[in-house]
CSV table of C-alpha atoms in Angstrom, one decimal:
chain,number,residue,atom,x,y,z
A,1,ARG,CA,0.1,0.2,0.3
A,2,GLN,CA,1.4,3.4,-1.2
A,3,GLY,CA,1.7,6.3,1.3
A,4,VAL,CA,2.6,9.7,1.1
A,5,THR,CA,4.5,10.6,4.3
A,6,ALA,CA,6.6,13.3,5.9
A,7,ALA,CA,9.2,13.5,8.6
A,8,ALA,CA,9.5,10.7,10.9
A,9,GLY,CA,7.3,8.5,8.6
A,10,SER,CA,9.4,8.5,5.6
A,11,ILE,CA,12.0,6.4,6.6
A,12,TYR,CA,11.5,3.2,6.9
A,13,SER,CA,13.8,0.0,8.3
A,14,THR,CA,14.3,-3.6,9.1
A,15,PRO,CA,13.0,-5.8,12.2
A,16,ARG,CA,16.9,-6.7,12.9
A,17,ASP,CA,17.9,-3.2,12.9
A,18,MET,CA,15.3,-2.0,15.2
A,19,ALA,CA,16.5,-4.6,17.2
A,20,ARG,CA,19.8,-3.0,17.4
A,21,TYR,CA,18.3,0.1,17.9
A,22,VAL,CA,16.3,-1.3,20.6
A,23,ALA,CA,19.2,-2.7,22.3
A,24,ALA,CA,21.6,0.3,22.2
A,25,LEU,CA,18.5,1.8,24.1
A,26,VAL,CA,18.5,-0.6,26.6
A,27,GLY,CA,22.3,-0.9,26.8
A,28,GLY,CA,23.3,2.5,27.9
A,29,GLY,CA,23.7,3.9,24.3
A,30,GLY,CA,25.9,1.6,22.7
A,31,GLY,CA,26.0,-1.7,20.7
A,32,GLU,CA,28.1,-4.4,18.6
A,33,HIS,CA,29.9,-1.6,17.1
A,34,GLY,CA,30.7,0.6,19.9
A,35,THR,CA,29.1,3.6,22.1
A,36,ILE,CA,27.0,6.0,20.2
A,37,LEU,CA,25.1,8.2,23.0
A,38,LYS,CA,27.0,8.6,26.4
A,39,PRO,CA,24.6,7.0,29.1
A,40,GLU,CA,23.8,10.4,30.4
A,41,THR,CA,22.5,11.9,27.1
A,42,LEU,CA,20.1,8.5,27.0
A,43,ALA,CA,19.1,9.5,30.5
A,44,MET,CA,18.1,13.0,29.6
A,45,MET,CA,16.2,11.6,26.6
A,46,PHE,CA,13.9,9.5,29.1
A,47,GLN,CA,13.4,12.0,31.8
A,48,PRO,CA,10.0,14.3,31.6
A,49,HIS,CA,10.3,17.3,29.6
A,50,TYR,CA,6.8,17.6,29.2
A,51,GLN,CA,4.0,16.9,32.0
A,52,PRO,CA,0.4,18.4,32.0
A,53,ASP,CA,0.4,17.4,35.5
A,54,PRO,CA,2.8,16.3,38.1
A,55,ARG,CA,1.0,13.0,38.4
A,56,ILE,CA,0.9,12.1,34.8
A,57,PRO,CA,4.6,10.7,33.8
A,58,GLY,CA,4.7,12.9,30.8
A,59,MET,CA,6.8,12.7,27.9
A,60,GLY,CA,10.5,12.5,27.3
A,61,LEU,CA,12.3,13.3,24.3
A,62,ALA,CA,10.0,11.7,21.7
A,63,PHE,CA,9.4,8.8,23.8
A,64,TRP,CA,6.0,8.6,26.1
A,65,ARG,CA,6.9,7.8,29.6
A,66,VAL,CA,4.9,4.8,31.5
A,67,ASP,CA,4.8,3.6,35.1
A,68,LEU,CA,4.7,0.0,35.3
A,69,ALA,CA,3.8,-0.3,38.6
A,70,GLY,CA,7.0,1.3,39.8
A,71,HIS,CA,9.1,0.2,37.0
A,72,ALA,CA,9.8,3.3,34.7
A,73,ALA,CA,9.3,2.5,31.2
A,74,VAL,CA,9.2,4.5,28.0
A,75,GLU,CA,7.3,3.4,24.3
A,76,HIS,CA,6.6,4.6,20.9
A,77,GLN,CA,4.8,4.0,18.2
A,78,GLY,CA,5.0,3.9,14.5
A,79,VAL,CA,1.8,4.4,12.3
A,80,ILE,CA,1.3,4.7,8.2
A,81,PRO,CA,-1.4,3.3,6.6
A,82,GLY,CA,-1.0,-0.3,6.6
A,83,PHE,CA,1.8,-0.6,8.7
A,84,ASN,CA,2.2,-0.2,12.7
A,85,SER,CA,5.3,-0.8,14.6
A,86,GLN,CA,6.1,-0.2,18.9
A,87,ILE,CA,8.7,-0.3,20.9
A,88,PHE,CA,8.3,-0.7,25.2
A,89,LEU,CA,11.4,-0.6,27.2
A,90,ALA,CA,12.1,-0.7,30.8
A,91,PRO,CA,15.8,0.7,30.7
A,92,ASN,CA,16.5,0.2,34.7
A,93,ASP,CA,15.4,-3.4,33.8
A,94,GLY,CA,17.5,-3.8,30.9
A,95,VAL,CA,14.6,-5.4,28.8
A,96,ALA,CA,13.0,-4.1,25.6
A,97,VAL,CA,10.1,-5.5,23.3
A,98,MET,CA,9.2,-4.5,19.9
A,99,ALA,CA,6.5,-5.4,17.2
A,100,PHE,CA,5.8,-5.1,13.6
A,101,THR,CA,2.7,-5.6,11.9
A,102,ASN,CA,1.1,-5.1,8.4
A,103,GLY,CA,-2.4,-4.7,7.8
A,104,SER,CA,-3.9,-5.4,11.3
A,105,ARG,CA,-7.2,-4.7,12.1
A,106,ASN,CA,-7.0,-1.6,14.3
A,107,ALA,CA,-3.5,-2.1,15.5
A,108,SER,CA,-2.8,1.4,16.5
A,109,GLY,CA,-5.5,1.1,19.3
A,110,TRP,CA,-4.6,-2.3,20.8
A,111,LEU,CA,-0.6,-2.8,19.9
A,112,THR,CA,0.7,-0.7,22.5
A,113,GLY,CA,-1.5,-2.1,25.1
A,114,GLU,CA,-0.4,-5.7,24.1
A,115,MET,CA,3.4,-4.6,24.0
A,116,GLY,CA,3.0,-3.0,27.7
A,117,GLN,CA,1.4,-6.3,28.8
A,118,LEU,CA,4.0,-8.5,27.3
A,119,LEU,CA,6.6,-6.1,29.1
A,120,ARG,CA,5.0,-6.3,32.4
A,121,HIS,CA,5.0,-9.8,32.2
A,122,ILE,CA,8.6,-10.2,31.5
A,123,ILE,CA,9.9,-7.7,34.4
A,124,GLY,CA,7.4,-9.3,36.9
A,125,ALA,CA,5.3,-6.0,37.4
A,126,ARG,CA,1.7,-6.2,38.4
A,127,ASP,CA,-1.5,-5.4,36.0
A,128,GLN,CA,-2.7,-2.1,36.4
A,129,GLY,CA,-6.4,-3.1,36.8
A,130,ILE,CA,-9.4,-1.3,38.4
A,131,ARG,CA,-9.1,-1.3,42.3
A,132,THR,CA,-11.8,-2.5,44.4
A,133,ASP,CA,-10.4,-1.6,47.4
A,134,VAL,CA,-10.6,2.1,47.1
A,135,PRO,CA,-13.9,3.6,48.4
A,136,GLN,CA,-16.1,6.2,46.2
A,137,ARG,CA,-16.3,9.7,47.0
A,138,PRO,CA,-19.7,10.9,45.7
A,139,ASP,CA,-19.1,13.9,47.9
A,140,ILE,CA,-16.7,15.3,45.2
A,141,TRP,CA,-18.5,14.4,42.0
A,142,GLY,CA,-20.6,17.5,42.0
A,143,ASP,CA,-17.2,19.5,41.4
A,144,LEU,CA,-15.8,16.9,38.9
A,145,CYS,CA,-19.2,17.3,36.7
A,146,GLY,CA,-19.2,19.5,33.9
A,147,TRP,CA,-17.8,20.1,30.3
A,148,TYR,CA,-14.3,20.2,29.4
A,149,ARG,CA,-12.8,21.8,26.2
A,150,PRO,CA,-9.5,20.0,24.9
A,151,ARG,CA,-6.4,21.8,25.4
A,152,ALA,CA,-5.3,21.5,21.8
A,153,GLN,CA,-4.5,23.4,18.7
A,154,ARG,CA,-7.1,23.3,15.7
A,155,THR,CA,-4.6,21.1,13.5
A,156,ASP,CA,-4.3,18.5,16.6
A,157,MET,CA,-5.9,15.7,14.9
A,158,MET,CA,-5.6,13.2,17.5
A,159,ALA,CA,-6.8,15.3,20.4
A,160,TRP,CA,-9.7,16.4,18.3
A,161,SER,CA,-10.6,13.3,17.2
A,162,MET,CA,-10.5,11.5,20.8
A,163,LEU,CA,-12.0,14.2,22.7
A,164,GLY,CA,-14.1,15.7,19.9
A,165,ALA,CA,-16.2,19.0,21.0
A,166,GLY,CA,-15.0,18.1,24.8
A,167,ALA,CA,-15.5,15.7,27.5
A,168,GLU,CA,-18.7,16.0,29.8
A,169,VAL,CA,-18.0,14.4,33.2
A,170,THR,CA,-21.7,13.4,34.9
A,171,PHE,CA,-23.1,10.8,37.1
A,172,ARG,CA,-25.7,8.2,36.2
A,173,ARG,CA,-27.4,5.5,38.9
A,174,GLY,CA,-24.8,6.2,41.3
A,175,ARG,CA,-21.5,5.9,39.1
A,176,LEU,CA,-19.4,8.6,37.9
A,177,MET,CA,-19.1,8.7,34.2
A,178,VAL,CA,-17.2,10.7,31.6
A,179,ARG,CA,-18.1,10.9,27.5
A,180,THR,CA,-16.5,12.7,24.8
A,181,LEU,CA,-18.6,14.6,22.3
A,182,SER,CA,-16.7,12.6,19.3
A,183,PRO,CA,-17.8,10.4,16.5
A,184,ILE,CA,-16.4,7.7,18.2
A,185,PRO,CA,-19.4,5.4,19.7
A,186,ALA,CA,-18.1,3.9,23.0
A,187,LEU,CA,-16.5,7.2,23.9
A,188,TYR,CA,-19.8,9.0,23.2
A,189,ARG,CA,-21.8,6.5,25.1
A,190,GLY,CA,-19.4,7.3,28.0
A,191,VAL,CA,-17.1,5.0,30.3
A,192,GLU,CA,-17.2,4.7,34.3
A,193,LEU,CA,-14.5,6.7,36.7
A,194,HIS,CA,-13.0,4.1,39.1
A,195,PRO,CA,-11.4,5.6,42.2
A,196,ASP,CA,-7.5,4.7,41.8
A,197,ASP,CA,-5.8,6.3,44.6
A,198,ASN,CA,-6.8,6.3,48.4
A,199,GLU,CA,-4.8,9.4,49.1
A,200,ASP,CA,-6.0,11.7,45.9
A,201,PRO,CA,-9.6,11.1,45.0
A,202,TYR,CA,-8.8,13.3,42.1
A,203,VAL,CA,-7.2,10.4,40.4
A,204,LEU,CA,-9.0,7.8,38.8
A,205,ARG,CA,-9.2,5.0,36.0
A,206,LEU,CA,-10.7,4.2,32.9
A,207,ASP,CA,-11.6,0.6,31.8
A,208,LEU,CA,-11.0,0.3,28.2
A,209,THR,CA,-9.9,-3.4,28.3
A,210,LYS,CA,-12.5,-4.5,26.0
A,211,TYR,CA,-11.3,-2.1,23.0
A,212,GLY,CA,-7.8,-3.4,23.6
A,213,VAL,CA,-6.5,-0.4,25.1
A,214,GLY,CA,-6.2,-1.6,28.6
A,215,THR,CA,-6.9,0.7,31.7
A,216,VAL,CA,-6.3,4.5,31.4
A,217,ARG,CA,-5.4,6.8,34.4
A,218,VAL,CA,-7.3,10.1,34.7
A,219,VAL,CA,-6.3,12.8,37.0
A,220,PHE,CA,-8.2,16.2,37.4
A,221,SER,CA,-6.1,19.2,38.3
A,222,ARG,CA,-7.5,22.1,40.8
A,223,ASP,CA,-6.7,25.9,41.2
A,224,ALA,CA,-5.8,27.2,44.7
A,225,SER,CA,-9.2,27.5,46.3
A,226,GLY,CA,-9.8,23.4,45.4
A,227,ARG,CA,-11.9,24.0,42.6
A,228,THR,CA,-11.4,21.5,39.6
A,229,THR,CA,-10.0,22.8,36.0
A,230,GLY,CA,-9.2,20.2,34.0
A,231,LEU,CA,-8.7,16.6,33.4
A,232,HIS,CA,-5.5,14.9,32.1
A,233,LEU,CA,-5.4,11.6,30.3
A,234,ASP,CA,-2.6,9.2,30.9
A,235,GLY,CA,-0.7,7.7,28.2
A,236,ILE,CA,-1.9,9.5,25.0
A,237,LEU,CA,-1.4,12.9,26.9
A,238,LEU,CA,-4.5,14.3,26.3
A,239,SER,CA,-5.9,17.5,28.4
A,240,ALA,CA,-9.0,19.3,28.6
A,241,ASP,CA,-10.0,22.7,30.4
A,242,LYS,CA,-13.1,22.9,32.5
A,243,HIS,CA,-15.5,25.5,31.1
A,244,PRO,CA,-19.1,27.0,32.1
A,245,ARG,CA,-21.6,24.5,31.1
A,246,SER,CA,-23.5,27.4,29.4
A,247,ILE,CA,-21.1,27.2,26.5
A,248,ASN,CA,-21.2,23.3,26.4
A,249,PRO,CA,-21.8,22.6,22.8
A,250,ARG,CA,-24.1,19.8,22.9
A,251,LEU,CA,-26.4,21.9,24.8
A,252,TRP,CA,-26.1,24.4,22.1
A,253,ALA,CA,-27.0,21.5,19.2
A,254,THR,CA,-29.5,20.1,21.8
A,255,GLY,CA,-31.2,23.5,21.8
A,256,ALA,CA,-31.2,23.9,18.1
A,257,VAL,CA,-32.8,20.8,17.4
A,258,GLY,CA,-35.2,21.4,20.0
A,259,ALA,CA,-35.9,25.0,18.3
A,260,LEU,CA,-35.8,23.5,14.6
A,261,ALA,CA,-38.5,21.1,16.0
A,262,ALA,CA,-40.8,23.7,17.8
A,263,ALA,CA,-40.4,26.2,14.6
A,264,THR,CA,-41.5,23.2,12.2
A,265,THR,CA,-44.3,22.5,14.8
A,266,LEU,CA,-45.4,26.2,14.9
A,267,ARG,CA,-45.1,26.6,11.2
A,268,ALA,CA,-47.5,23.3,10.8
A,269,LEU,CA,-50.1,24.9,13.1
A,270,ARG,CA,-50.1,28.3,11.1
A,271,ARG,CA,-50.1,26.6,7.5
A,272,PRO,CA,-53.4,27.7,5.9
A,273,GLN,CA,-56.1,25.5,5.7
A,274,THR,CA,-56.3,23.9,2.0
A,275,ARG,CA,-59.3,22.9,0.0
A,276,ALA,CA,-58.0,18.8,0.7
A,277,ASP,CA,-57.6,19.6,4.6
A,278,ALA,CA,-60.8,21.4,4.8
A,279,LYS,CA,-62.6,18.0,2.9
A,280,ARG,CA,-60.8,15.7,5.0
A,281,SER,CA,-61.6,17.9,8.4
A,282,THR,CA,-65.4,17.5,7.4
């Protein structure tokens, strides 16, 4: 399959060469032909250079940072039409995994999660599942609920495709939920938010395992007064800022549909009675 790509996507390699590269990343910057990078340079690449919130591992230099139950890990995925690749490594453990696949269905959604699970298994890190030992905190739900607008540029297609016009946090039938105003049906229907930290009730987790993604940590940031100001997704590093409910685009759309229906009904009621209408009414 032909694809026109730019920047990083315009280069290709082989699994053998990528294995050499990954081995150098976990081997202190060197390989079979000598040292390429100093260990301190490599460490700088893996350090956080962007964190939307201190509780989110963030991103290094072109590496997404991941906390595997106390084991520091970094990863990066490659996606162009028809081809998917993934590297996932735990530098301090000296272990890395990589995967390449051609033409696999929805691989961009599940490949990262699968490689993360494989790496967990190799280094003995426990699964990051949904915790049942953390109590619900309905006393803060009222502050969490609201509409959150994506913190993204107009050209950030990943952010807008995932979050759409924004994220809504609500509670239904005794459950705290989040849904995105996006074309993705599963996200639009909503996903339950589960408490994930006994010490911090503003740290929660989504269960997306049935979609092949695993679980995703969600943290809510607050201002100096303790009021919720935004939400942040771990892994894909998406953030959204809380805005007044009055400018929620879903409410505007719902109101517009209601106004259109009311106008249509009013027009029908005011329509002049035709001869055929008069005949039917008699």
